[in-house]
Short mmCIF file of C-alpha atoms in Angstrom, two decimals:
data_model
loop_
_atom_site.label_atom_id
_atom_site.label_comp_id
_atom_site.label_asym_id
_atom_site.label_seq_id
_atom_site.Cartn_x
_atom_site.Cartn_y
_atom_site.Cartn_z
CA MET A 1 -5.41 87.69 36.61
CA VAL A 2 -6.26 90.19 34.07
CA VAL A 3 -9.28 89.82 32.16
CA THR A 4 -9.75 91.36 28.61
CA VAL A 5 -12.58 92.39 26.27
CA TYR A 6 -12.94 93.12 22.72
CA LEU A 7 -14.62 96.58 22.40
CA LEU A 8 -16.39 98.07 19.50
CA ILE A 9 -17.14 101.67 19.81
CA VAL A 10 -19.32 103.54 17.47
CA TYR A 11 -20.07 107.16 18.07
CA ASP A 12 -22.25 109.89 16.98
CA VAL A 13 -21.33 113.70 18.54
CA GLY A 14 -21.38 116.90 17.93
CA VAL A 15 -19.07 118.51 15.52
CA GLU A 16 -17.46 120.45 18.09
CA ARG A 17 -16.11 117.42 19.84
CA VAL A 18 -15.71 114.97 17.00
CA ASN A 19 -12.15 115.44 16.57
CA ARG A 20 -11.30 115.52 20.50
CA VAL A 21 -13.33 111.93 20.53
CA LYS A 22 -11.50 110.48 17.52
CA SER A 23 -7.84 111.37 18.54
CA TYR A 24 -8.33 110.33 22.32
CA LEU A 25 -9.91 106.88 20.84
CA ARG A 26 -6.85 106.79 18.27
CA THR A 27 -4.28 106.27 21.11
CA GLU A 28 -6.51 103.38 22.80
CA LEU A 29 -8.22 101.65 19.62
CA HIS A 30 -7.76 100.75 16.28
CA TRP A 31 -9.74 102.96 13.87
CA VAL A 32 -11.81 101.28 11.54
CA GLN A 33 -13.55 103.76 9.62
CA ASN A 34 -15.32 106.67 10.61
CA SER A 35 -16.70 107.10 13.95
CA VAL A 36 -15.66 103.19 14.50
CA PHE A 37 -12.94 102.08 16.51
CA GLU A 38 -12.15 98.48 18.18
CA GLY A 39 -9.50 96.48 19.84
CA GLU A 40 -8.56 94.44 22.66
CA VAL A 41 -8.43 95.95 26.08
CA THR A 42 -8.15 94.94 29.93
CA GLU A 43 -11.07 95.81 32.44
CA SER A 44 -9.03 98.41 33.74
CA GLN A 45 -8.20 100.04 30.05
CA PHE A 46 -12.22 99.66 29.41
CA ARG A 47 -12.72 101.44 32.65
CA ARG A 48 -10.30 104.28 31.64
CA ILE A 49 -12.02 104.54 28.28
CA GLU A 50 -15.15 105.08 29.45
CA THR A 51 -14.18 107.55 31.99
CA ASN A 52 -12.64 109.72 29.36
CA LEU A 53 -15.03 109.41 27.05
CA GLU A 54 -17.60 110.45 29.31
CA ARG A 55 -15.61 113.63 30.12
CA ILE A 56 -15.33 114.49 26.39
CA ILE A 57 -18.89 114.22 25.11
CA ASP A 58 -21.80 116.31 26.03
CA ARG A 59 -24.51 113.73 27.46
CA GLU A 60 -27.31 116.17 26.72
CA ARG A 61 -26.34 115.72 22.54
CA ASP A 62 -24.02 113.25 21.75
CA SER A 63 -23.95 109.43 21.71
CA VAL A 64 -21.26 106.77 22.04
CA ILE A 65 -21.95 103.17 22.04
CA ILE A 66 -19.55 100.45 23.11
CA TYR A 67 -20.25 97.00 22.16
CA SER A 68 -17.94 94.22 24.34
CA PHE A 69 -17.29 90.92 23.57
CA ARG A 70 -15.53 88.18 25.40
CA SER A 71 -13.06 88.09 22.86
CA GLU A 72 -12.26 88.72 19.56
CA ARG A 73 -13.08 85.32 18.46
CA ALA A 74 -16.93 86.14 20.11
CA MET A 75 -17.26 88.39 17.28
CA ASN A 76 -17.66 87.98 13.53
CA ARG A 77 -16.38 90.56 11.38
CA ASN A 78 -17.48 90.68 7.80
CA VAL A 79 -16.46 93.69 5.38
CA LEU A 80 -18.33 94.23 2.32
CA GLY A 81 -16.62 96.87 0.03
CA LEU A 82 -13.23 98.25 1.13
CA GLU A 83 -11.65 97.54 4.49
CA LYS A 84 -10.76 101.17 5.24
CA SER A 85 -7.97 99.96 7.51
CA PRO A 86 -7.02 96.56 8.04
CA LEU A 87 -5.89 95.83 11.49
CA ASP A 88 -2.76 93.66 10.29
CA VAL A 89 0.65 94.08 12.30
CA ILE A 90 3.08 93.62 9.41
CA LEU A 91 3.26 96.78 7.41
CA MET B 1 -19.28 96.78 33.05
CA ASN B 2 -20.59 93.39 33.49
CA SER B 3 -17.94 91.26 34.69
CA ALA B 4 -19.69 88.22 35.07
CA GLY B 5 -20.28 87.70 31.44
CA LEU B 6 -16.09 88.03 30.77
CA GLU B 7 -14.61 85.05 30.13
CA GLN B 8 -11.29 84.53 31.87
CA CYS B 9 -8.80 84.37 28.95
CA GLY B 10 -5.35 84.31 30.56
CA MET B 11 -3.84 85.80 27.46
CA ILE B 12 -2.96 89.25 27.91
CA MET B 13 -1.83 90.12 24.43
CA THR B 14 -3.67 93.51 24.28
CA ARG B 15 -0.35 95.20 23.17
CA LYS B 16 0.81 93.89 20.08
CA ASN B 17 4.30 93.46 18.24
CA TYR B 18 4.26 95.72 14.82
CA TYR B 19 6.36 94.67 12.16
CA ILE B 20 7.19 97.14 9.66
CA THR B 21 8.74 95.75 6.45
CA THR B 22 8.26 98.27 3.93
CA ASP B 23 9.97 101.62 3.78
CA GLY B 24 8.32 104.73 5.05
CA LEU B 25 7.99 107.40 8.21
CA LEU B 26 7.04 106.74 11.87
CA LYS B 27 5.30 110.13 13.24
CA ARG B 28 3.46 111.50 16.10
CA ASN B 29 0.51 113.45 15.99
CA GLU B 30 -1.77 114.22 18.95
CA ASN B 31 -0.28 111.67 21.02
CA THR B 32 -0.89 108.54 18.55
CA LEU B 33 1.58 107.02 16.04
CA TYR B 34 1.34 107.30 12.54
CA PHE B 35 2.96 104.83 9.90
CA ILE B 36 3.16 106.49 6.42
CA ASN B 37 4.59 104.97 3.33
CA LYS B 38 3.82 105.31 -0.25
CA ASP B 39 0.45 103.03 -0.11
CA LEU B 40 -0.94 103.91 3.42
CA LYS B 41 -1.27 105.89 6.30
CA ARG B 42 -1.85 104.01 9.22
CA PRO B 43 -2.41 105.15 12.83
CA ILE B 44 -1.11 102.98 15.24
CA PRO B 45 -2.78 103.17 18.89
CA ILE B 46 -0.19 104.03 21.38
CA ASN B 47 -1.71 101.69 23.80
CA LYS B 48 -1.89 99.00 21.71
CA ILE B 49 2.04 98.83 20.81
CA TYR B 50 4.29 96.35 22.96
CA SER B 51 7.31 96.82 20.34
CA ILE B 52 8.15 97.70 16.98
CA TYR B 53 10.38 95.53 14.54
CA SER B 54 11.54 97.76 11.73
CA TYR B 55 12.96 95.82 8.48
CA GLY B 56 12.92 98.48 5.94
CA ALA B 57 14.29 102.03 5.82
CA LEU B 58 12.55 104.03 8.57
CA THR B 59 12.32 107.60 9.02
CA ILE B 60 11.45 108.54 12.69
CA SER B 61 10.74 112.17 14.23
CA SER B 62 12.17 112.64 17.65
CA GLN B 63 8.46 113.39 18.83
CA ALA B 64 7.54 110.01 17.95
CA LEU B 65 10.64 108.79 19.80
CA ASN B 66 9.59 110.73 22.69
CA LEU B 67 6.28 109.35 22.97
CA LEU B 68 7.94 105.60 22.25
CA SER B 69 10.06 106.29 25.21
CA LYS B 70 6.93 107.98 27.60
CA GLU B 71 5.24 104.56 26.92
CA GLY B 72 8.47 102.47 27.43
CA ILE B 73 7.99 100.91 23.93
CA PRO B 74 11.47 99.80 22.49
CA ILE B 75 12.31 99.87 18.50
CA HIS B 76 14.63 97.19 17.11
CA PHE B 77 16.05 97.82 13.61
CA PHE B 78 17.23 95.41 11.49
CA ASN B 79 19.23 95.90 8.08
CA ARG B 80 18.02 95.03 4.95
CA TYR B 81 19.24 91.63 5.50
CA GLY B 82 17.28 90.95 8.42
CA PHE B 83 20.37 91.42 10.71
CA TYR B 84 20.07 93.13 14.08
CA SER B 85 21.67 96.38 14.08
CA GLY B 86 20.63 97.87 17.23
CA SER B 87 17.66 98.98 19.61
CA PHE B 88 15.75 102.09 20.69
CA TYR B 89 15.69 101.28 24.35
CA PRO B 90 13.77 103.97 26.20
CA ARG B 91 14.77 105.53 29.53
CA GLU B 92 14.39 102.58 32.18
CA THR B 93 12.09 103.14 34.67
CA LEU B 94 12.36 99.47 36.31
CA LEU B 95 15.78 100.25 37.87
CA SER B 96 16.87 98.09 40.80
CA GLY B 97 20.74 98.75 42.21
CA ASP B 98 20.02 95.62 44.16
CA VAL B 99 19.34 93.40 41.46
CA ILE B 100 22.31 94.99 39.06
CA ILE B 101 24.91 94.20 42.35
CA LYS B 102 23.75 90.70 42.26
CA GLN B 103 23.89 90.38 38.70
CA ALA B 104 27.42 91.30 38.65
CA GLU B 105 28.51 89.63 41.96
CA HIS B 106 27.35 86.13 39.68
CA VAL B 107 29.46 87.25 37.00
CA ILE B 108 32.64 87.88 38.97
CA ASP B 109 32.08 84.77 41.24
CA HIS B 110 33.49 82.13 39.25
CA ASP B 111 31.20 79.47 40.28
CA LYS B 112 28.25 81.09 40.55
CA ARG B 113 29.05 82.17 36.97
CA ILE B 114 29.90 78.70 36.01
CA GLU B 115 26.34 77.11 37.71
CA LEU B 116 24.55 79.81 35.44
CA ALA B 117 26.34 79.47 32.16
CA ARG B 118 25.51 75.44 32.64
CA SER B 119 21.91 76.14 33.46
CA PHE B 120 21.61 78.22 30.18
CA VAL B 121 23.38 75.20 28.06
CA ARG B 122 21.26 72.51 29.78
CA GLY B 123 18.14 74.44 28.69
CA ALA B 124 19.14 74.91 25.63
CA ALA B 125 20.04 71.26 24.97
CA LEU B 126 16.87 69.75 26.75
CA ASN B 127 14.79 71.96 24.31
CA MET B 128 16.92 70.68 21.49
CA ARG B 129 16.09 67.31 22.30
CA ARG B 130 12.38 67.99 22.66
CA VAL B 131 12.26 69.04 19.43
CA LEU B 132 14.29 66.11 18.06
CA SER B 133 12.02 63.71 19.85
CA TYR B 134 8.86 65.19 18.52
CA TYR B 135 10.16 64.40 15.46
CA GLY B 136 11.52 61.04 16.74
CA ILE B 137 15.04 61.63 15.83
CA GLU B 138 17.57 59.79 17.71
CA ASN B 139 20.16 61.51 19.23
CA GLY B 140 23.11 62.17 21.39
CA ILE B 141 22.57 65.00 23.12
CA SER B 142 21.93 63.23 26.96
CA ASP B 143 25.33 61.85 26.31
CA THR B 144 27.15 65.27 25.12
CA LEU B 145 25.24 66.97 27.99
CA MET B 146 27.09 64.57 30.82
CA ASP B 147 30.29 66.53 29.97
CA LEU B 148 28.79 69.89 30.81
CA ASP B 149 29.34 68.86 34.78
CA SER B 150 32.99 68.70 34.09
CA SER B 151 33.14 71.66 32.28
CA ASN B 152 35.09 74.20 34.53
CA SER B 153 35.70 77.20 32.32
CA VAL B 154 33.03 79.37 30.56
CA THR B 155 34.78 78.39 27.08
CA ASP B 156 34.11 74.89 28.04
CA VAL B 157 30.51 75.33 28.53
CA MET B 158 30.47 77.18 25.39
CA ASN B 159 32.29 74.22 23.53
CA VAL B 160 29.81 71.88 24.60
CA GLU B 161 26.99 73.84 23.44
CA GLY B 162 28.69 74.23 20.37
CA ARG B 163 29.04 70.20 19.77
CA ILE B 164 25.61 69.86 20.88
CA ARG B 165 24.17 72.43 18.40
CA SER B 166 26.53 70.93 15.63
CA ASP B 167 24.91 67.53 16.15
CA TYR B 168 21.25 69.01 16.70
CA TYR B 169 21.40 70.78 13.21
CA ASN B 170 23.11 67.81 11.55
CA ALA B 171 20.16 65.55 13.02
CA ILE B 172 17.29 67.89 11.99
CA ASP B 173 18.80 67.53 8.39
CA SER B 174 17.72 64.07 8.17
CA ILE B 175 14.00 65.16 8.11
CA LEU B 176 14.76 68.12 6.00
CA PRO B 177 13.77 67.81 2.06
CA GLU B 178 16.70 68.26 -0.49
CA GLY B 179 17.50 71.84 -0.87
CA PHE B 180 16.43 73.03 2.63
CA ARG B 181 19.23 71.07 4.43
CA ILE B 182 21.44 73.16 6.68
CA GLY B 183 24.34 71.55 5.92
CA LYS B 184 27.35 74.01 7.67
CA ARG B 185 25.88 76.41 9.62
CA THR B 186 26.56 79.67 8.22
CA ARG B 187 26.50 83.22 9.23
CA ARG B 188 26.90 86.70 7.57
CA PRO B 189 25.68 85.94 5.31
CA PRO B 190 23.62 82.67 5.45
CA GLU B 191 24.45 80.57 2.52
CA ASN B 192 21.36 78.26 2.04
CA MET B 193 17.67 78.59 2.66
CA THR B 194 17.56 76.95 5.90
CA ASN B 195 20.85 78.99 7.26
CA ALA B 196 18.89 82.33 6.10
CA MET B 197 15.91 81.29 8.25
CA ILE B 198 17.79 80.60 11.62
CA SER B 199 19.81 83.71 11.35
CA PHE B 200 16.58 86.06 10.41
CA GLY B 201 15.06 83.98 13.37
CA ASN B 202 17.59 84.26 16.10
CA SER B 203 18.10 87.83 15.11
CA LEU B 204 14.42 88.24 15.78
CA LEU B 205 14.21 86.28 18.98
CA TYR B 206 17.55 88.34 20.27
CA SER B 207 15.15 91.32 20.33
CA THR B 208 11.89 90.03 21.56
CA VAL B 209 14.08 88.80 24.71
CA ILE B 210 15.54 92.35 24.54
CA THR B 211 11.99 93.80 24.73
CA GLU B 212 11.10 91.19 28.05
CA LEU B 213 14.39 92.35 29.70
CA TYR B 214 13.43 95.62 29.01
CA ASN B 215 10.43 95.02 31.12
CA THR B 216 12.22 93.76 34.45
CA GLN B 217 14.83 95.03 36.23
CA LEU B 218 17.85 92.91 35.04
CA ASN B 219 20.36 94.76 33.34
CA PRO B 220 20.87 93.72 30.09
CA THR B 221 24.32 93.67 29.49
CA ILE B 222 25.49 91.35 32.18
CA SER B 223 25.49 87.93 31.23
CA TYR B 224 26.97 84.45 32.04
CA LEU B 225 27.23 82.05 29.27
CA HIS B 226 28.10 84.87 26.41
CA GLU B 227 30.82 87.11 27.73
CA PRO B 228 29.48 90.64 29.06
CA PHE B 229 31.60 92.28 26.35
CA GLU B 230 30.49 95.95 25.09
CA ARG B 231 28.05 97.04 22.97
CA ARG B 232 25.50 94.44 22.73
CA TYR B 233 23.00 93.10 25.40
CA SER B 234 24.58 89.63 26.01
CA LEU B 235 22.03 88.79 28.48
CA ALA B 236 19.51 88.48 26.07
CA LEU B 237 21.91 86.18 24.04
CA ASP B 238 22.12 83.77 27.32
CA LEU B 239 18.54 83.84 27.20
CA SER B 240 17.90 83.14 23.75
CA GLU B 241 19.56 80.07 23.79
CA ILE B 242 17.09 78.52 25.48
CA PHE B 243 14.04 79.43 23.80
CA LYS B 244 15.46 79.18 20.13
CA PRO B 245 14.63 75.41 19.93
CA THR B 246 11.15 75.99 20.53
CA LEU B 247 10.30 79.25 19.22
CA ILE B 248 12.61 79.33 15.93
CA ASP B 249 13.96 76.21 15.14
CA ARG B 250 10.49 74.34 15.52
CA MET B 251 8.80 76.98 13.63
CA ILE B 252 11.34 76.86 10.40
CA ILE B 253 10.78 73.06 10.55
CA SER B 254 7.16 73.30 10.38
CA LEU B 255 7.27 76.19 7.58
CA ILE B 256 9.43 73.97 5.57
CA LYS B 257 7.29 70.78 5.87
CA LYS B 258 3.93 72.38 5.39
CA LYS B 259 5.48 74.13 2.20
CA ALA B 260 4.67 77.38 3.44
CA ILE B 261 7.97 78.67 2.67
CA LYS B 262 9.50 78.05 -0.89
CA ALA B 263 12.19 78.86 -2.71
CA GLU B 264 10.68 81.94 -4.22
CA ASP B 265 10.52 83.69 -0.71
CA PHE B 266 14.38 83.69 -0.98
CA GLU B 267 16.75 85.94 -2.60
CA HIS B 268 19.29 83.86 -3.66
CA GLY B 269 22.77 85.43 -4.23
CA MET B 270 26.37 84.26 -5.58
CA ASN B 271 27.24 83.09 -2.32
CA HIS B 272 24.41 84.28 -0.15
CA CYS B 273 20.98 83.19 0.23
CA LEU B 274 18.46 85.77 2.30
CA LEU B 275 14.41 85.99 2.96
CA ASN B 276 13.02 88.09 0.61
CA ASN B 277 10.07 90.67 1.39
CA SER B 278 7.19 88.17 0.83
CA GLY B 279 9.42 85.54 2.51
CA LYS B 280 10.13 88.12 5.46
CA ARG B 281 6.56 88.93 6.24
CA LYS B 282 5.36 84.94 6.00
CA PHE B 283 8.04 84.31 8.61
CA LEU B 284 7.17 87.45 10.81
CA ALA B 285 3.38 86.79 10.67
CA GLU B 286 4.12 83.32 11.89
CA TYR B 287 6.61 84.20 14.47
CA ASP B 288 3.85 86.83 15.98
CA ARG B 289 1.30 84.18 15.72
CA ARG B 290 3.61 81.68 17.73
CA LEU B 291 4.50 84.46 20.25
CA GLY B 292 0.88 84.75 21.01
CA LYS B 293 0.26 80.99 21.23
CA THR B 294 -0.56 80.00 25.06
CA VAL B 295 0.34 76.76 26.95
CA LYS B 296 -0.96 75.67 30.08
CA HIS B 297 1.50 76.74 32.76
CA ARG B 298 2.22 73.73 35.29
CA GLU B 299 3.15 75.87 38.61
CA LEU B 300 0.93 78.91 37.65
CA GLY B 301 -1.90 76.64 36.75
CA ARG B 302 -3.15 79.02 34.01
CA LYS B 303 -2.40 79.51 30.29
CA VAL B 304 0.78 81.87 29.42
CA SER B 305 1.89 83.12 25.89
CA TYR B 306 5.31 82.13 24.38
CA ARG B 307 6.05 85.78 25.02
CA ARG B 308 5.17 85.69 28.61
CA LEU B 309 7.12 82.47 28.98
CA ILE B 310 10.29 84.74 28.35
CA ARG B 311 9.41 87.15 30.50
CA LEU B 312 8.95 84.58 33.45
CA GLU B 313 12.35 83.01 32.74
CA ALA B 314 13.46 86.63 33.22
CA TYR B 315 11.87 86.51 36.71
CA LYS B 316 13.38 83.11 37.61
CA LEU B 317 16.73 84.40 36.96
CA ILE B 318 16.28 87.67 39.44
CA LYS B 319 15.11 84.87 42.20
CA HIS B 320 18.00 82.93 41.66
CA LEU B 321 20.31 86.11 41.74
CA ILE B 322 18.53 87.27 44.95
CA GLY B 323 18.84 83.84 46.60
CA GLN B 324 15.35 83.67 46.60
CA LYS B 325 14.98 80.44 44.21
CA SER B 326 17.89 78.19 42.09
CA TYR B 327 17.20 78.79 38.71
CA GLU B 328 15.69 76.09 36.58
CA PRO B 329 15.78 77.00 32.88
CA PHE B 330 12.44 76.10 31.17
CA VAL B 331 12.16 73.15 28.95
CA MET B 332 9.29 72.63 26.75
CA TRP B 333 6.97 70.30 28.82
CA TRP B 334 4.47 69.83 26.15
#
């Protein structure tokens, strides 16, 4: 039985590492806007993302916050102003 | 992570299908994929892609193909009219000589082949009957189906299927509004709106089945009902038959009845009719929603998506081929 979670990741990291964090997260989750990613992942993907982020960041200087929800439906999403990157699958 | 707080959701759809309906470029940058067209540049996380359906004029770089291949993601290409033109079928990683030999053995042995061909037709017919009875339409499918046991060649089995399907389309016409009736089934090109949707939907489903077969050890070219000819994935045609009524036909009827699709979603030509861009997008959105819909699986005792049901069908076929369990086609139970 595979369990999934919906993740919202925000980060504030040193300029030297910001690109590495961004390009890594781009392979795993949807880019929402600057320094914000989200998406549904399995438990094992979740662990992999945490491990990989810990490897990239400098624990003394950077901050990454991972919000997790039971499912996408457990979260409300309300966009004010522009939606920089809609999540639709039809392009 | 706090696993106690996690809901068991049963639906493992963390990878999504992407449908490209506009013209553009698919390229790779730093291990992720970008789709770029005149209006947007969208990163698509590689670990979030299940397969890609391409309906526009798409330019792809070989780096992008390498990445897709590494991740085992197929791309299906359709021409402007929505007809299937081919797939990028990545290098296979699930190989089993044993399964392929068993697959071939079941084609060469006439009795074994007929048994499977009949199963596919029976599955298709019973699902058609479910669709009709859902709408309360009387039908003679069960009677025609009795001829199946006396059909001893693949051609005979195919004929039974053809008769059932043509009665079925006639029966569906009785609940469709004027203008949306199928009349005669026309292909290449379809001549009216519902024919256009059936063709578009069947090509789409065929590709979905190809993706599922890619994720199993089955060889997609060795088939039972359809002749295992060259240049096509005929096993995907076999399995599509079973799912057409449940996935495509029900969806078309519902789109028409809810007036979600209207005459202006089609391009009406002299002797053809096709979904236009807005029609395609509506159709694809609804199809994708339905693939992700879940139903409670009786034997597994958990919820599975429609997409998963197709994979399970492939697994059942493998079990049959290796002699573990006789194949019983999927019939909609809800």
